[in-house]
PDB file of C-alpha atoms in Angstrom:
ATOM      1  CA  MET U 169     122.745  84.667 125.059  1.00 96.00           C
ATOM      2  CA  LYS U 170     121.298  83.741 121.685  1.00 97.00           C
ATOM      3  CA  VAL U 171     120.981  85.959 118.621  1.00 98.00           C
ATOM      4  CA  ARG U 172     119.030  84.764 115.600  1.00 98.00           C
ATOM      5  CA  TYR U 173     119.657  86.848 112.472  1.00 98.00           C
ATOM      6  CA  ALA U 174     116.954  87.853 109.998  1.00 98.00           C
ATOM      7  CA  ILE U 175     116.536  90.008 106.906  1.00 98.00           C
ATOM      8  CA  SER U 176     113.736  92.546 106.577  1.00 98.00           C
ATOM      9  CA  LEU U 177     111.532  92.489 103.498  1.00 98.00           C
ATOM     10  CA  TRP U 178     111.685  96.297 103.708  1.00 98.00           C
ATOM     11  CA  ASN U 179     115.222  96.091 102.326  1.00 98.00           C
ATOM     12  CA  PHE U 180     114.015  94.774  98.986  1.00 97.00           C
ATOM     13  CA  SER U 181     111.848  97.823  98.303  1.00 96.00           C
ATOM     14  CA  HIS U 182     115.031  99.741  97.438  1.00 96.00           C
ATOM     15  CA  TYR U 183     116.031  97.508  94.529  1.00 94.00           C
ATOM     16  CA  PRO U 184     114.311  97.476  91.112  1.00 92.00           C
ATOM     17  CA  ASP U 185     115.407  93.980  90.097  1.00 93.00           C
ATOM     18  CA  THR U 186     114.204  91.762  92.930  1.00 96.00           C
ATOM     19  CA  GLY U 187     112.729  88.371  92.179  1.00 96.00           C
ATOM     20  CA  THR U 188     109.321  87.139  93.156  1.00 96.00           C
ATOM     21  CA  LEU U 189     108.354  86.927  96.808  1.00 97.00           C
ATOM     22  CA  GLU U 190     108.819  83.164  96.663  1.00 97.00           C
ATOM     23  CA  GLN U 191     112.286  83.496  95.120  1.00 97.00           C
ATOM     24  CA  GLU U 192     113.531  86.020  97.667  1.00 98.00           C
ATOM     25  CA  LEU U 193     112.110  84.157 100.659  1.00 98.00           C
ATOM     26  CA  GLY U 194     113.698  80.979  99.328  1.00 98.00           C
ATOM     27  CA  ALA U 195     117.076  82.702  99.022  1.00 98.00           C
ATOM     28  CA  ILE U 196     116.809  84.085 102.560  1.00 98.00           C
ATOM     29  CA  ARG U 197     115.936  80.636 103.875  1.00 98.00           C
ATOM     30  CA  ASP U 198     118.774  78.948 101.928  1.00 97.00           C
ATOM     31  CA  LEU U 199     121.272  81.393 103.448  1.00 98.00           C
ATOM     32  CA  GLY U 200     120.142  80.406 106.927  1.00 98.00           C
ATOM     33  CA  TYR U 201     118.401  83.660 107.905  1.00 98.00           C
ATOM     34  CA  GLY U 202     114.943  84.295 109.221  1.00 98.00           C
ATOM     35  CA  VAL U 203     112.731  87.022 107.762  1.00 98.00           C
ATOM     36  CA  GLU U 204     110.906  90.061 109.090  1.00 99.00           C
ATOM     37  CA  LEU U 205     107.754  90.566 107.059  1.00 98.00           C
ATOM     38  CA  TRP U 206     106.380  93.897 105.905  1.00 98.00           C
ATOM     39  CA  ALA U 207     102.808  94.148 104.727  1.00 97.00           C
ATOM     40  CA  GLN U 208     103.613  95.427 101.232  1.00 95.00           C
ATOM     41  CA  TRP U 209     105.491  93.520  98.548  1.00 95.00           C
ATOM     42  CA  LYS U 210     105.837  95.408  95.279  1.00 91.00           C
ATOM     43  CA  ASP U 211     102.346  96.336  94.043  1.00 86.00           C
ATOM     44  CA  GLY U 212     100.526  93.322  95.399  1.00 90.00           C
ATOM     45  CA  PRO U 213      97.892  93.082  98.115  1.00 94.00           C
ATOM     46  CA  SER U 214      98.809  93.256 101.779  1.00 96.00           C
ATOM     47  CA  LEU U 215     100.703  90.150 102.801  1.00 96.00           C
ATOM     48  CA  TYR U 216      98.786  90.274 106.067  1.00 97.00           C
ATOM     49  CA  ALA U 217      95.419  89.854 104.358  1.00 96.00           C
ATOM     50  CA  GLU U 218      93.736  86.570 105.195  1.00 95.00           C
ATOM     51  CA  SER U 219      93.553  85.753 101.490  1.00 95.00           C
ATOM     52  CA  GLU U 220      97.373  85.841 101.240  1.00 95.00           C
ATOM     53  CA  ARG U 221      98.218  83.640 104.219  1.00 94.00           C
ATOM     54  CA  SER U 222      98.192  80.280 102.461  1.00 95.00           C
ATOM     55  CA  ARG U 223     100.559  81.567  99.777  1.00 94.00           C
ATOM     56  CA  LEU U 224     102.822  83.213 102.341  1.00 96.00           C
ATOM     57  CA  THR U 225     102.895  80.164 104.605  1.00 97.00           C
ATOM     58  CA  ALA U 226     103.975  78.022 101.675  1.00 97.00           C
ATOM     59  CA  ALA U 227     106.646  80.533 100.640  1.00 97.00           C
ATOM     60  CA  LEU U 228     108.049  80.770 104.175  1.00 97.00           C
ATOM     61  CA  GLY U 229     108.547  77.021 104.287  1.00 96.00           C
ATOM     62  CA  GLY U 230     108.901  76.925 108.046  1.00 96.00           C
ATOM     63  CA  MET U 231     111.634  79.575 108.264  1.00 97.00           C
ATOM     64  CA  PRO U 232     111.818  81.758 111.404  1.00 98.00           C
ATOM     65  CA  VAL U 233     109.573  84.795 110.989  1.00 98.00           C
ATOM     66  CA  THR U 234     108.746  88.042 112.759  1.00 98.00           C
ATOM     67  CA  MET U 235     106.436  90.822 111.581  1.00 98.00           C
ATOM     68  CA  HIS U 236     106.660  94.570 111.250  1.00 98.00           C
ATOM     69  CA  SER U 237     103.402  96.442 111.697  1.00 98.00           C
ATOM     70  CA  ALA U 238     101.647  97.915 108.688  1.00 97.00           C
ATOM     71  CA  ILE U 239     101.480 101.100 110.841  1.00 97.00           C
ATOM     72  CA  VAL U 240      97.819 100.987 111.810  1.00 97.00           C
ATOM     73  CA  HIS U 241      95.955 103.029 114.390  1.00 96.00           C
ATOM     74  CA  THR U 242      92.826 101.215 115.537  1.00 97.00           C
ATOM     75  CA  PHE U 243      92.268  98.145 117.663  1.00 98.00           C
ATOM     76  CA  ASP U 244      90.478  96.320 114.841  1.00 98.00           C
ATOM     77  CA  GLU U 245      93.440  96.879 112.490  1.00 98.00           C
ATOM     78  CA  GLN U 246      95.873  95.744 115.166  1.00 98.00           C
ATOM     79  CA  ARG U 247      93.774  92.654 115.832  1.00 98.00           C
ATOM     80  CA  GLU U 248      93.848  91.720 112.145  1.00 97.00           C
ATOM     81  CA  GLN U 249      97.633  91.877 111.922  1.00 98.00           C
ATOM     82  CA  ILE U 250      98.040  90.071 115.231  1.00 98.00           C
ATOM     83  CA  ASP U 251      95.866  87.289 113.815  1.00 98.00           C
ATOM     84  CA  ALA U 252      98.144  87.238 110.768  1.00 98.00           C
ATOM     85  CA  ALA U 253     101.209  86.984 113.027  1.00 98.00           C
ATOM     86  CA  HIS U 254      99.620  84.062 114.856  1.00 98.00           C
ATOM     87  CA  ASP U 255      98.696  82.260 111.641  1.00 97.00           C
ATOM     88  CA  LEU U 256     102.166  82.793 110.120  1.00 97.00           C
ATOM     89  CA  GLY U 257     104.057  81.724 113.240  1.00 97.00           C
ATOM     90  CA  ALA U 258     105.504  85.168 113.963  1.00 98.00           C
ATOM     91  CA  GLY U 259     106.148  85.406 117.683  1.00 97.00           C
ATOM     92  CA  VAL U 260     107.057  89.115 117.586  1.00 98.00           C
ATOM     93  CA  LEU U 261     105.133  92.035 116.084  1.00 98.00           C
ATOM     94  CA  VAL U 262     107.129  95.282 115.887  1.00 98.00           C
ATOM     95  CA  VAL U 263     105.024  98.445 116.260  1.00 98.00           C
ATOM     96  CA  HIS U 264     105.755 102.191 116.179  1.00 98.00           C
ATOM     97  CA  SER U 265     105.018 104.751 118.870  1.00 97.00           C
ATOM     98  CA  ASP U 266     102.595 106.731 116.680  1.00 96.00           C
ATOM     99  CA  GLU U 267     100.307 103.713 116.473  1.00 97.00           C
ATOM    100  CA  PHE U 268      99.442 104.378 120.105  1.00 97.00           C
ATOM    101  CA  TYR U 269      99.125 108.154 120.099  1.00 97.00           C
ATOM    102  CA  ALA U 270      95.929 109.491 121.664  1.00 94.00           C
ATOM    103  CA  GLY U 271      94.205 111.373 118.837  1.00 87.00           C
ATOM    104  CA  ASP U 272      96.350 114.131 117.358  1.00 87.00           C
ATOM    105  CA  SER U 273      98.589 114.310 120.408  1.00 89.00           C
ATOM    106  CA  ARG U 274     101.857 112.533 121.071  1.00 90.00           C
ATOM    107  CA  GLU U 275     100.550 111.208 124.366  1.00 95.00           C
ATOM    108  CA  LEU U 276     100.156 107.493 124.944  1.00 97.00           C
ATOM    109  CA  ASP U 277      96.678 105.999 124.482  1.00 98.00           C
ATOM    110  CA  VAL U 278      97.074 103.667 127.439  1.00 98.00           C
ATOM    111  CA  ALA U 279      93.779 101.840 126.956  1.00 98.00           C
ATOM    112  CA  LEU U 280      94.478 101.055 123.287  1.00 98.00           C
ATOM    113  CA  CYS U 281      98.015  99.890 123.997  1.00 98.00           C
ATOM    114  CA  ARG U 282      96.858  97.657 126.856  1.00 98.00           C
ATOM    115  CA  ASP U 283      94.097  96.123 124.752  1.00 98.00           C
ATOM    116  CA  VAL U 284      96.469  95.400 121.853  1.00 98.00           C
ATOM    117  CA  VAL U 285      99.154  93.856 124.067  1.00 98.00           C
ATOM    118  CA  ALA U 286      96.562  91.753 125.927  1.00 98.00           C
ATOM    119  CA  TYR U 287      95.002  90.446 122.717  1.00 98.00           C
ATOM    120  CA  ALA U 288      98.430  89.683 121.264  1.00 98.00           C
ATOM    121  CA  GLY U 289      99.304  87.740 124.405  1.00 98.00           C
ATOM    122  CA  GLU U 290      96.174  85.622 123.980  1.00 98.00           C
ATOM    123  CA  ARG U 291      97.343  84.802 120.448  1.00 98.00           C
ATOM    124  CA  GLY U 292     100.911  84.000 121.478  1.00 98.00           C
ATOM    125  CA  VAL U 293     102.385  87.162 119.962  1.00 98.00           C
ATOM    126  CA  CYS U 294     104.761  89.575 121.712  1.00 98.00           C
ATOM    127  CA  VAL U 295     104.263  93.270 120.876  1.00 98.00           C
ATOM    128  CA  ALA U 296     107.650  95.029 120.644  1.00 98.00           C
ATOM    129  CA  LEU U 297     107.551  98.833 120.593  1.00 98.00           C
ATOM    130  CA  GLU U 298     110.261 100.227 118.316  1.00 98.00           C
ATOM    131  CA  ASN U 299     112.241 103.073 119.808  1.00 97.00           C
ATOM    132  CA  GLY U 300     111.388 106.665 119.155  1.00 95.00           C
ATOM    133  CA  GLN U 301     111.948 109.176 121.931  1.00 96.00           C
ATOM    134  CA  LEU U 302     113.027 107.545 125.189  1.00 97.00           C
ATOM    135  CA  PRO U 303     110.526 109.268 127.560  1.00 97.00           C
ATOM    136  CA  PHE U 304     107.566 107.924 125.539  1.00 97.00           C
ATOM    137  CA  LEU U 305     108.990 104.399 125.656  1.00 98.00           C
ATOM    138  CA  GLU U 306     109.545 104.573 129.399  1.00 97.00           C
ATOM    139  CA  GLN U 307     106.012 105.867 129.917  1.00 97.00           C
ATOM    140  CA  ALA U 308     104.565 103.052 127.809  1.00 98.00           C
ATOM    141  CA  LEU U 309     106.559 100.362 129.617  1.00 98.00           C
ATOM    142  CA  ALA U 310     105.444 101.689 132.994  1.00 97.00           C
ATOM    143  CA  ALA U 311     101.789 101.760 131.944  1.00 98.00           C
ATOM    144  CA  VAL U 312     101.428  98.546 129.940  1.00 98.00           C
ATOM    145  CA  GLU U 313     102.349  95.206 131.426  1.00 96.00           C
ATOM    146  CA  GLY U 314     103.628  92.763 128.840  1.00 98.00           C
ATOM    147  CA  LEU U 315     104.824  95.407 126.382  1.00 98.00           C
ATOM    148  CA  ARG U 316     108.366  94.848 125.165  1.00 98.00           C
ATOM    149  CA  ILE U 317     110.954  96.795 123.145  1.00 98.00           C
ATOM    150  CA  CYS U 318     112.480  96.498 119.684  1.00 98.00           C
ATOM    151  CA  LEU U 319     115.728  98.433 119.863  1.00 98.00           C
ATOM    152  CA  ASP U 320     116.514  99.930 116.467  1.00 98.00           C
ATOM    153  CA  VAL U 321     120.165 100.861 116.846  1.00 98.00           C
ATOM    154  CA  GLY U 322     120.189 103.683 114.299  1.00 98.00           C
ATOM    155  CA  HIS U 323     117.053 105.321 115.659  1.00 98.00           C
ATOM    156  CA  VAL U 324     118.854 106.085 118.913  1.00 98.00           C
ATOM    157  CA  TYR U 325     120.869 108.785 117.143  1.00 98.00           C
ATOM    158  CA  LEU U 326     117.755 110.546 115.862  1.00 96.00           C
ATOM    159  CA  THR U 327     116.645 111.318 119.429  1.00 97.00           C
ATOM    160  CA  ASP U 328     117.754 113.487 122.342  1.00 94.00           C
ATOM    161  CA  ASP U 329     119.338 110.642 124.339  1.00 98.00           C
ATOM    162  CA  THR U 330     122.465 108.502 124.163  1.00 98.00           C
ATOM    163  CA  MET U 331     122.873 104.785 123.575  1.00 98.00           C
ATOM    164  CA  GLN U 332     123.848 104.482 127.238  1.00 98.00           C
ATOM    165  CA  ALA U 333     120.582 106.122 128.325  1.00 98.00           C
ATOM    166  CA  PHE U 334     118.496 103.873 126.081  1.00 98.00           C
ATOM    167  CA  LEU U 335     120.189 100.737 127.329  1.00 98.00           C
ATOM    168  CA  ASP U 336     119.942 101.792 130.967  1.00 97.00           C
ATOM    169  CA  GLY U 337     116.238 102.570 130.610  1.00 96.00           C
ATOM    170  CA  LEU U 338     115.129  99.693 128.398  1.00 97.00           C
ATOM    171  CA  LYS U 339     117.516  96.769 128.722  1.00 93.00           C
ATOM    172  CA  GLY U 340     115.209  94.663 130.864  1.00 91.00           C
ATOM    173  CA  ARG U 341     112.493  94.757 128.189  1.00 97.00           C
ATOM    174  CA  ILE U 342     114.468  94.456 124.913  1.00 98.00           C
ATOM    175  CA  VAL U 343     113.376  91.326 123.025  1.00 98.00           C
ATOM    176  CA  HIS U 344     114.145  92.301 119.417  1.00 98.00           C
ATOM    177  CA  LEU U 345     116.763  94.277 117.476  1.00 98.00           C
ATOM    178  CA  HIS U 346     116.962  96.201 114.230  1.00 98.00           C
ATOM    179  CA  LEU U 347     120.570  96.448 113.075  1.00 98.00           C
ATOM    180  CA  GLN U 348     121.529  99.439 110.934  1.00 98.00           C
ATOM    181  CA  ASP U 349     123.927 102.382 110.898  1.00 98.00           C
ATOM    182  CA  ILE U 350     123.671 106.146 110.424  1.00 98.00           C
ATOM    183  CA  LEU U 351     125.380 108.573 108.045  1.00 97.00           C
ATOM    184  CA  THR U 352     129.110 109.103 108.278  1.00 96.00           C
ATOM    185  CA  PRO U 353     130.186 112.769 108.583  1.00 94.00           C
ATOM    186  CA  ALA U 354     131.417 112.592 104.972  1.00 94.00           C
ATOM    187  CA  GLU U 355     127.893 111.815 103.742  1.00 96.00           C
ATOM    188  CA  VAL U 356     126.001 114.513 105.609  1.00 95.00           C
ATOM    189  CA  GLY U 357     124.423 116.965 103.168  1.00 96.00           C
ATOM    190  CA  LEU U 358     124.855 114.839 100.049  1.00 97.00           C
ATOM    191  CA  PRO U 359     121.852 114.721  97.686  1.00 97.00           C
ATOM    192  CA  GLY U 360     119.311 112.032  98.545  1.00 96.00           C
ATOM    193  CA  ALA U 361     121.178 110.707 101.561  1.00 97.00           C
ATOM    194  CA  GLY U 362     118.764 109.508 104.216  1.00 96.00           C
ATOM    195  CA  MET U 363     119.912 109.792 107.810  1.00 97.00           C
ATOM    196  CA  ASP U 364     120.055 106.090 108.616  1.00 97.00           C
ATOM    197  CA  HIS U 365     119.503 102.449 107.616  1.00 98.00           C
ATOM    198  CA  TYR U 366     122.984 101.668 106.300  1.00 98.00           C
ATOM    199  CA  THR U 367     125.143  98.574 106.749  1.00 98.00           C
ATOM    200  CA  PRO U 368     126.226  98.167 110.399  1.00 98.00           C
ATOM    201  CA  GLY U 369     129.854  99.115 110.885  1.00 96.00           C
ATOM    202  CA  THR U 370     130.029 101.353 107.800  1.00 96.00           C
ATOM    203  CA  GLY U 371     128.459 104.492 109.216  1.00 97.00           C
ATOM    204  CA  GLY U 372     128.687 107.059 111.957  1.00 97.00           C
ATOM    205  CA  ILE U 373     127.730 105.050 115.057  1.00 98.00           C
ATOM    206  CA  PRO U 374     130.788 105.099 117.344  1.00 97.00           C
ATOM    207  CA  LEU U 375     132.508 101.745 117.745  1.00 98.00           C
ATOM    208  CA  GLU U 376     132.312 102.105 121.519  1.00 98.00           C
ATOM    209  CA  ASP U 377     128.512 102.244 121.289  1.00 98.00           C
ATOM    210  CA  TRP U 378     128.453  98.999 119.311  1.00 98.00           C
ATOM    211  CA  HIS U 379     130.602  97.432 122.037  1.00 98.00           C
ATOM    212  CA  LEU U 380     128.298  98.844 124.708  1.00 98.00           C
ATOM    213  CA  LEU U 381     125.308  97.266 122.974  1.00 98.00           C
ATOM    214  CA  ALA U 382     127.049  93.891 122.706  1.00 98.00           C
ATOM    215  CA  THR U 383     128.077  93.985 126.367  1.00 98.00           C
ATOM    216  CA  THR U 384     124.538  94.843 127.460  1.00 98.00           C
ATOM    217  CA  LEU U 385     123.018  92.045 125.379  1.00 97.00           C
ATOM    218  CA  HIS U 386     125.363  89.611 127.080  1.00 97.00           C
ATOM    219  CA  GLU U 387     124.549  91.070 130.484  1.00 96.00           C
ATOM    220  CA  VAL U 388     120.788  90.586 130.059  1.00 96.00           C
ATOM    221  CA  ASP U 389     121.232  87.188 128.349  1.00 97.00           C
ATOM    222  CA  PHE U 390     119.429  88.407 125.240  1.00 97.00           C
ATOM    223  CA  ASP U 391     117.509  85.690 123.420  1.00 98.00           C
ATOM    224  CA  GLY U 392     115.869  87.074 120.311  1.00 98.00           C
ATOM    225  CA  THR U 393     116.095  88.116 116.679  1.00 98.00           C
ATOM    226  CA  ALA U 394     118.385  90.755 115.203  1.00 98.00           C
ATOM    227  CA  VAL U 395     116.973  92.003 111.907  1.00 98.00           C
ATOM    228  CA  PHE U 396     119.122  93.658 109.252  1.00 98.00           C
ATOM    229  CA  GLU U 397     117.058  96.663 108.143  1.00 98.00           C
ATOM    230  CA  ILE U 398     119.289  98.339 105.560  1.00 98.00           C
ATOM    231  CA  ARG U 399     119.171 100.123 102.225  1.00 97.00           C
ATOM    232  CA  PRO U 400     121.855 100.823  99.607  1.00 97.00           C
ATOM    233  CA  ARG U 401     123.837 104.030  99.476  1.00 98.00           C
ATOM    234  CA  ASN U 402     123.198 106.225  96.456  1.00 97.00           C
ATOM    235  CA  PRO U 403     125.917 107.107  93.881  1.00 97.00           C
ATOM    236  CA  TYR U 404     126.861 110.367  95.629  1.00 98.00           C
ATOM    237  CA  GLN U 405     127.440 108.570  98.905  1.00 97.00           C
ATOM    238  CA  THR U 406     129.472 105.728  97.421  1.00 97.00           C
ATOM    239  CA  THR U 407     131.576 108.226  95.461  1.00 97.00           C
ATOM    240  CA  SER U 408     132.255 110.322  98.560  1.00 96.00           C
ATOM    241  CA  LEU U 409     133.298 107.311 100.629  1.00 95.00           C
ATOM    242  CA  GLY U 410     135.381 105.877  97.804  1.00 96.00           C
ATOM    243  CA  ARG U 411     137.175 109.182  97.284  1.00 95.00           C
ATOM    244  CA  ARG U 412     137.883 109.503 100.992  1.00 93.00           C
ATOM    245  CA  PHE U 413     139.455 106.041 100.945  1.00 94.00           C
ATOM    246  CA  PHE U 414     141.582 106.633  97.863  1.00 95.00           C
ATOM    247  CA  ASP U 415     142.651 110.120  98.927  1.00 94.00           C
ATOM    248  CA  GLY U 416     144.002 108.509 102.072  1.00 94.00           C
ATOM    249  CA  LEU U 417     146.292 106.333 100.001  1.00 97.00           C
ATOM    250  CA  LEU U 418     147.854 109.184  98.027  1.00 95.00           C
ATOM    251  CA  PRO U 419     150.951 111.042  99.166  1.00 89.00           C
ATOM    252  CA  THR U 420     150.312 114.346 100.894  1.00 82.00           C
ATOM    253  CA  PRO U 421     151.154 117.220  98.485  1.00 77.00           C
TER     254      PRO U 421
END
């Protein structure tokens, strides 16, 4: 089993005082992480545009790289970002289920998905479908040869199925991970608290599910990238968690 850790550029969108793209990519590289690219950086042009590739290649400096889709819905748009992945050396492109919906429905557009996965394969890029609802993922895997899975750990708990069900249904096709945690019970209902994308081990995912994930990765001899896709807690959340900790230290009245 081999896990290569990476940091998502999405994380930096939650901080007002980030450096330049070159500075942040350099810091990620110096710390020994890879990077998962997102198309948008601050207010600049799409990083996936052909005009940006020379700059981005120089900034990456040979570091390990994967790509997150810009959330596009046509074959031509998918082809353009697959070409970017090829040119930037990104072996994995993470996509969302809604990129392959047939029209306004939530049904799989099998032809589109097959065409995208086939073209990506020709360019040396693996398309990894990020988990939404489990039945859609299972349908897509059955219909599209070569499609693989990005398991976003926190997303499991926004669906109707358990971690055990996801691992049982998908484990043979998982090639990529997004590591993040969900709200703790103490944070539920606080102003501005999103449901997920918090530091692994600090949220509401049961410890036994983390162990189950680790055991399954070992069982399937996972060889891929685990991307930290996390955002900061807001002041109400940090106050609530800090109070819970300190209250636990005080004598019971």
